mmCIF file of N, CA and C in Angstrom:
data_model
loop_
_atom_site.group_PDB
_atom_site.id
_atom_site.type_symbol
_atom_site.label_atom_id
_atom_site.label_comp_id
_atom_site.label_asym_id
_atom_site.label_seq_id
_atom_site.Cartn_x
_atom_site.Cartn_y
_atom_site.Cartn_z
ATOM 1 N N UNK A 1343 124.424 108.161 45.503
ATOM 2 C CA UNK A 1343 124.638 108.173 46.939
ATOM 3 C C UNK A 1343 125.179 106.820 47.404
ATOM 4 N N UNK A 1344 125.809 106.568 48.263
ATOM 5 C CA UNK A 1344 126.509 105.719 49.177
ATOM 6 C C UNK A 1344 124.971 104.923 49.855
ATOM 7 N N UNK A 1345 125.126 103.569 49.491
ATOM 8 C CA UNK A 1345 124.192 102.656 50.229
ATOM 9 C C UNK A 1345 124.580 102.508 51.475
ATOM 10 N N UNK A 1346 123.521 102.547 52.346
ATOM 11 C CA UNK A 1346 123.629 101.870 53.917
ATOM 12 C C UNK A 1346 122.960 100.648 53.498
ATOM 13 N N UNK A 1347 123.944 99.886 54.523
ATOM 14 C CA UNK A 1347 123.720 98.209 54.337
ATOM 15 C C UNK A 1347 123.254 97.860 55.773
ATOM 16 N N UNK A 1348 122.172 97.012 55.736
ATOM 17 C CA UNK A 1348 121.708 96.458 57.543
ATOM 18 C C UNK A 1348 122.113 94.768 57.184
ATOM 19 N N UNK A 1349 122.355 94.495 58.172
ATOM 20 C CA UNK A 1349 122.724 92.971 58.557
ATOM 21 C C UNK A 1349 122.201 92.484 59.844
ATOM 22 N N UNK A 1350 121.536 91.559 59.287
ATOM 23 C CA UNK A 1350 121.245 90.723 60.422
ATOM 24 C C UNK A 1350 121.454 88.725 60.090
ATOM 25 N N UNK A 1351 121.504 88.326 61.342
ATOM 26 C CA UNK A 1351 121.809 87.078 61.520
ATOM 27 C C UNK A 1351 120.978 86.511 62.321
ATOM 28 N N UNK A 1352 120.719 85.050 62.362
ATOM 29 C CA UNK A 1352 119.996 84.094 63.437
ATOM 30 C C UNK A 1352 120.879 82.278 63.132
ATOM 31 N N UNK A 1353 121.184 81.811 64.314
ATOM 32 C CA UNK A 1353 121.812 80.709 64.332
ATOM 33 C C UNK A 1353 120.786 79.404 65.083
ATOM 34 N N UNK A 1354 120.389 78.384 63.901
ATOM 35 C CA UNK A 1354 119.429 77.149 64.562
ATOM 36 C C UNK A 1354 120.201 76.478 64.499
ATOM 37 N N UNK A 1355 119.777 75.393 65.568
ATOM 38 C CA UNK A 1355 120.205 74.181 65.569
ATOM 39 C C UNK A 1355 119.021 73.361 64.393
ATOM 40 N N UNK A 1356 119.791 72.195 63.817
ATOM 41 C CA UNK A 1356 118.608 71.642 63.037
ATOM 42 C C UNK A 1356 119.107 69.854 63.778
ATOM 43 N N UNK A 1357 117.803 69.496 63.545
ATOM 44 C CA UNK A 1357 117.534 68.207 64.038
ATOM 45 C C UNK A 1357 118.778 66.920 63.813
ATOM 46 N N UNK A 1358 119.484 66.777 62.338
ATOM 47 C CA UNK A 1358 120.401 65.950 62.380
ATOM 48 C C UNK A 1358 121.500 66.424 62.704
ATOM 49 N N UNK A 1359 121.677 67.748 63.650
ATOM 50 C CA UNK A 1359 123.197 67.683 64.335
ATOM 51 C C UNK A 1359 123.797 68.798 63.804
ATOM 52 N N UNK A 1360 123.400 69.266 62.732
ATOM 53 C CA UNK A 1360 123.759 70.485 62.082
ATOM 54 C C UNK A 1360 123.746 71.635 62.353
ATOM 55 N N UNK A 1361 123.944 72.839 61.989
ATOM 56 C CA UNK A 1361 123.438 74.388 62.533
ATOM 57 C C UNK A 1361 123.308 74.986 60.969
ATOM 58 N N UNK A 1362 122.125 76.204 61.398
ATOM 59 C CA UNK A 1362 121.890 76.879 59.904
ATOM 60 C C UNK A 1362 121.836 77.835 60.217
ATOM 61 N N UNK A 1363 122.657 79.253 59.628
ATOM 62 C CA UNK A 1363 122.884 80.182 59.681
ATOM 63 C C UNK A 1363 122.335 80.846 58.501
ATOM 64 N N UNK A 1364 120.708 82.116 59.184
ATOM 65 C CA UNK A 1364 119.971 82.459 58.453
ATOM 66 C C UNK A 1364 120.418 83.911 58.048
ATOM 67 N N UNK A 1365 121.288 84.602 57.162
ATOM 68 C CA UNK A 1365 121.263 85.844 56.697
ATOM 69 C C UNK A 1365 120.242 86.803 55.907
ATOM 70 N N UNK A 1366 120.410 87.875 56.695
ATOM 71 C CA UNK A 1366 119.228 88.976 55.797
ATOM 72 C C UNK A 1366 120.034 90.452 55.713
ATOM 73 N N UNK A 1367 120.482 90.488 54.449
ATOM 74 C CA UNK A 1367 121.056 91.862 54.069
ATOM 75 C C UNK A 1367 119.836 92.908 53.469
ATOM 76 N N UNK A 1368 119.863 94.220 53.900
ATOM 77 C CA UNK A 1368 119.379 95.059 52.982
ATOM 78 C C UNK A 1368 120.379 96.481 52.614
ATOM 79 N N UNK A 1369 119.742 96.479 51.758
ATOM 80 C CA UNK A 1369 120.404 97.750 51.743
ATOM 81 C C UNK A 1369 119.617 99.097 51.072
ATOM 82 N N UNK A 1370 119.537 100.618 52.019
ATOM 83 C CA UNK A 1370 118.979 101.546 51.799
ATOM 84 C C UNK A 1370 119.584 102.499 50.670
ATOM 85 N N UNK A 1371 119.088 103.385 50.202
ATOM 86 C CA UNK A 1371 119.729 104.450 49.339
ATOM 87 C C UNK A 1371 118.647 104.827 48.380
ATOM 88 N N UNK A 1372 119.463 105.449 46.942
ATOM 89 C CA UNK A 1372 118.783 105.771 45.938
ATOM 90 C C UNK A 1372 118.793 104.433 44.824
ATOM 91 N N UNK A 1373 119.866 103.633 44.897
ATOM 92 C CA UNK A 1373 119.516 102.340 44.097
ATOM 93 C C UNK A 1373 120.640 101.552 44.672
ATOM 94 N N UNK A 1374 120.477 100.104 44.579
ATOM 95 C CA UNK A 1374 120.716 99.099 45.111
ATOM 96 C C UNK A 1374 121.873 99.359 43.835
ATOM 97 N N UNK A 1375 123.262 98.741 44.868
ATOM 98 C CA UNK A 1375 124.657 98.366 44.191
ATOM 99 C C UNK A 1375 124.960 97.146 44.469
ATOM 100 N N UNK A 1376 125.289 96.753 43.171
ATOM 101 C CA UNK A 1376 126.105 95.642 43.082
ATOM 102 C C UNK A 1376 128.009 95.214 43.733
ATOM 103 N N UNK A 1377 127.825 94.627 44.783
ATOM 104 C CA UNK A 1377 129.024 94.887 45.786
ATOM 105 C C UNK A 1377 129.081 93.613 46.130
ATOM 106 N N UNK A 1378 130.408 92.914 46.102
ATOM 107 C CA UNK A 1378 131.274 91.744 46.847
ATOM 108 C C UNK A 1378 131.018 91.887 48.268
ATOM 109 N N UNK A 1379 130.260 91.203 48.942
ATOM 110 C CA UNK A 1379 130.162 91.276 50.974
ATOM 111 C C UNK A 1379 130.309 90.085 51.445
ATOM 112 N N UNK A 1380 132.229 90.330 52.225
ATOM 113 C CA UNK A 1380 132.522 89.775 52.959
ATOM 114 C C UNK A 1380 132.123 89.526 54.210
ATOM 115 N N UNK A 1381 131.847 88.234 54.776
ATOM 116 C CA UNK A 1381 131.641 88.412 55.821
ATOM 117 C C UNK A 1381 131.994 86.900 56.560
ATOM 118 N N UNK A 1382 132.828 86.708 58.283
ATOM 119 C CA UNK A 1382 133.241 85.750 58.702
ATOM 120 C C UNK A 1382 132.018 84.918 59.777
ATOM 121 N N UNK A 1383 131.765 83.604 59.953
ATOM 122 C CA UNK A 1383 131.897 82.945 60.625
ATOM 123 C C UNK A 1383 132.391 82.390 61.540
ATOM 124 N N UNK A 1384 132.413 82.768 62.741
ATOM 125 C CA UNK A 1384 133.251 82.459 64.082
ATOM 126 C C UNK A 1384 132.799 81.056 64.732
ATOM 127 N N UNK A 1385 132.937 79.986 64.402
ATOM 128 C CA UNK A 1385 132.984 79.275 65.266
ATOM 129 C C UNK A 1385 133.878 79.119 66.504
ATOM 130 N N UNK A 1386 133.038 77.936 67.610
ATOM 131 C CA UNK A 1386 133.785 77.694 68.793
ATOM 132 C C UNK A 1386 134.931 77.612 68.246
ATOM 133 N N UNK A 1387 135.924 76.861 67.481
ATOM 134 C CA UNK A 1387 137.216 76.870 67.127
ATOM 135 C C UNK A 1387 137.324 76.882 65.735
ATOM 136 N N UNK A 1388 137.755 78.334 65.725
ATOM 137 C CA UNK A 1388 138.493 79.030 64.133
ATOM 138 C C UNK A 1388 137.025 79.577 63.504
ATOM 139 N N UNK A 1389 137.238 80.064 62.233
ATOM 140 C CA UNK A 1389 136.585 80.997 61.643
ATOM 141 C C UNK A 1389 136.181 80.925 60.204
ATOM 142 N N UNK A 1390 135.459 80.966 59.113
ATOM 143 C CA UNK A 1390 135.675 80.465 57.828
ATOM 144 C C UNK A 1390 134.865 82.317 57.340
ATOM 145 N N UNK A 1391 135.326 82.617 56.225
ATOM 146 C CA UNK A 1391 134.957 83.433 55.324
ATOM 147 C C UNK A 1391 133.908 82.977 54.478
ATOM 148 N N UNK A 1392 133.025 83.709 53.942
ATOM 149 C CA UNK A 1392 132.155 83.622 53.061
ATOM 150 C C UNK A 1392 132.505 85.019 52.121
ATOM 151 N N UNK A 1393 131.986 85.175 50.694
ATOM 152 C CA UNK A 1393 131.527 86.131 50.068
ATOM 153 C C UNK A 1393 130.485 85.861 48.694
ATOM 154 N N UNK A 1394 129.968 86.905 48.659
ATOM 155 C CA UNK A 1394 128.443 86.638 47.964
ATOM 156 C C UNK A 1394 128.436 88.144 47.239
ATOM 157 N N UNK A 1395 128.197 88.225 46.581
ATOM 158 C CA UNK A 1395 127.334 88.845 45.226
ATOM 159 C C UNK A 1395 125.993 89.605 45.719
ATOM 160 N N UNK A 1396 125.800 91.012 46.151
ATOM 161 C CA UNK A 1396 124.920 91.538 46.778
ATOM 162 C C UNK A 1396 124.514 92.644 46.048
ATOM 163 N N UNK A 1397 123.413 92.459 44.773
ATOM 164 C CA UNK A 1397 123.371 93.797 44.104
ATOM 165 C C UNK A 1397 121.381 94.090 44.411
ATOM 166 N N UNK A 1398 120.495 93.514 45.125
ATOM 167 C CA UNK A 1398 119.470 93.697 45.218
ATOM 168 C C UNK A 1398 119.167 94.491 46.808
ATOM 169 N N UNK A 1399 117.875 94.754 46.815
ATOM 170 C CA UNK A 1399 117.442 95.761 48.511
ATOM 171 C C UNK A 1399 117.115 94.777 49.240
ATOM 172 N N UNK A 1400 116.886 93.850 48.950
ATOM 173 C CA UNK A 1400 116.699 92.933 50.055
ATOM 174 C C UNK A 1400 116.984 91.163 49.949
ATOM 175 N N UNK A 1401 117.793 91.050 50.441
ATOM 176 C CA UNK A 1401 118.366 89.499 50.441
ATOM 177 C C UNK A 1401 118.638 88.782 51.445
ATOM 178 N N UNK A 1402 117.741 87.598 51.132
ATOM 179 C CA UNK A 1402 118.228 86.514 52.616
ATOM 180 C C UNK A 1402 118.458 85.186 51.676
ATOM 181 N N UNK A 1403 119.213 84.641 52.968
ATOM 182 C CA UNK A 1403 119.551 83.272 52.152
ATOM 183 C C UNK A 1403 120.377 82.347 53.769
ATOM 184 N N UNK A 1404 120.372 81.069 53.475
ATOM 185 C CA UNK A 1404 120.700 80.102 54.468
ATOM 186 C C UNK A 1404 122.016 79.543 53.986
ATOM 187 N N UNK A 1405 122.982 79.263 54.817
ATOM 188 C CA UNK A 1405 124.351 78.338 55.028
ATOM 189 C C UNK A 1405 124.216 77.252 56.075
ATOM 190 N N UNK A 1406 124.261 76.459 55.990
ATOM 191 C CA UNK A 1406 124.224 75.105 56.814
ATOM 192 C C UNK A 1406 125.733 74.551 57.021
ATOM 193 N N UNK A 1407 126.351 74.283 58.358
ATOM 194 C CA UNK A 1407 127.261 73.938 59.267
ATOM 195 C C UNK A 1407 127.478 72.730 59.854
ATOM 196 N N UNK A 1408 128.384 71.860 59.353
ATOM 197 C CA UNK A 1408 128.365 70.777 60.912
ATOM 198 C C UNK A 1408 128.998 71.650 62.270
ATOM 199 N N UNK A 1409 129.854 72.487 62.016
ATOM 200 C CA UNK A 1409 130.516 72.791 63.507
ATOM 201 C C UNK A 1409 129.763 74.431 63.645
ATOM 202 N N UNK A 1410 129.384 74.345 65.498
ATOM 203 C CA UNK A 1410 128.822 75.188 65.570
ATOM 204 C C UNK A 1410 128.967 76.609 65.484
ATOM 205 N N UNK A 1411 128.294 77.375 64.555
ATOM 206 C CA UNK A 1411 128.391 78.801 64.983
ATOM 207 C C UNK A 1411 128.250 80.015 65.619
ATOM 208 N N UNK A 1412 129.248 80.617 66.328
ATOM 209 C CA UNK A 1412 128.705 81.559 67.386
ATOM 210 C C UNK A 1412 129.067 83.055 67.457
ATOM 211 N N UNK A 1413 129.053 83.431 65.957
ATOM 212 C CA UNK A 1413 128.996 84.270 65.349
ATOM 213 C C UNK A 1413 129.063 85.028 64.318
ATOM 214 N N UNK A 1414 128.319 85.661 63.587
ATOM 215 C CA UNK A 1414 128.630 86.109 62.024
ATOM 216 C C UNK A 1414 129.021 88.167 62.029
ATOM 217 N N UNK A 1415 130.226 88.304 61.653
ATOM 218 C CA UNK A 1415 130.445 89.605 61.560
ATOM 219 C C UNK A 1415 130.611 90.025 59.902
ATOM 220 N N UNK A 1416 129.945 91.040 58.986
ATOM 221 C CA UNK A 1416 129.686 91.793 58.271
ATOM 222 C C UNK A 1416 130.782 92.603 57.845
ATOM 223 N N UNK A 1417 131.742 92.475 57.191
ATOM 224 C CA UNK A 1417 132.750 93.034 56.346
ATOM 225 C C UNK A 1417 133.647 93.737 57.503
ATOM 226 N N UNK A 1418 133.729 92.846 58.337
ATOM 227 C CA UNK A 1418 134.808 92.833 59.730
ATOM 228 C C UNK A 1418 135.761 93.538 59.199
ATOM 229 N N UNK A 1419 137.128 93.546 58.297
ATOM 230 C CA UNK A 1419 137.924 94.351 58.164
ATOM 231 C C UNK A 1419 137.332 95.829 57.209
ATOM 232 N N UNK A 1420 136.441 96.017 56.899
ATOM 233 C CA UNK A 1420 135.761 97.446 56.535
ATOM 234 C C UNK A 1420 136.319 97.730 55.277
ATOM 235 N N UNK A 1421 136.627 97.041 54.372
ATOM 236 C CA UNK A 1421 136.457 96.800 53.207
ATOM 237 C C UNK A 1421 135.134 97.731 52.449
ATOM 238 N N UNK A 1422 134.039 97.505 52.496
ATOM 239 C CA UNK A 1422 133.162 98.047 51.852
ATOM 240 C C UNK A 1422 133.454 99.348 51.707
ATOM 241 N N UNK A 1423 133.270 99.710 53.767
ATOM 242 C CA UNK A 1423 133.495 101.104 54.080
ATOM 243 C C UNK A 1423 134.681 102.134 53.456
ATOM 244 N N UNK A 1424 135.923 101.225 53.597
ATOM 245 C CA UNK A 1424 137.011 102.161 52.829
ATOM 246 C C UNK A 1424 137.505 102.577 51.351
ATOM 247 N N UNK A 1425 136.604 101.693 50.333
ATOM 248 C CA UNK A 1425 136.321 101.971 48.933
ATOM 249 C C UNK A 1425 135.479 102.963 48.535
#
């Protein structure tokens, strides 16, 4: 079966000036797939890509920023979805 994937995000400020961007992927089904997940970073000005290696049901993990982030979107061009 086709995994459903949940995404969530949270953006801190940290004390020396920095920002940390906390990710938590899961993903539902009959067994956890091993899948490339793209996903962008929107800062106030411009945007950076990430991708990561996502074959477990539940994964979080932290990225740390000097410039601030004010938003994270989840395989924005639908990549996952159209394979």
């Amino acid at each position: 079966s086709i995994p459903v994937v949940n995404f969530n995000y949270k953006i801190e400020d940290i004390k020396d000036g920095r920002y940390k961007v906390r990710l938590d992927f899961k993903q539902k089904g009959e067994s956890a797939f091993l899948m490339g997940v793209l996903f962008t970073i929107d800062f106030e000005e411009g945007y950076e890509y990430r991708k990561i290696m996502f074959g477990k049901r539940n994964m979080k993990f932290s990225l740390i920023f000097s410039n601030r982030p004010v938003s994270v979107s989840f395989d924005k061009e639908n990549y996952i979805l159209n394979r």
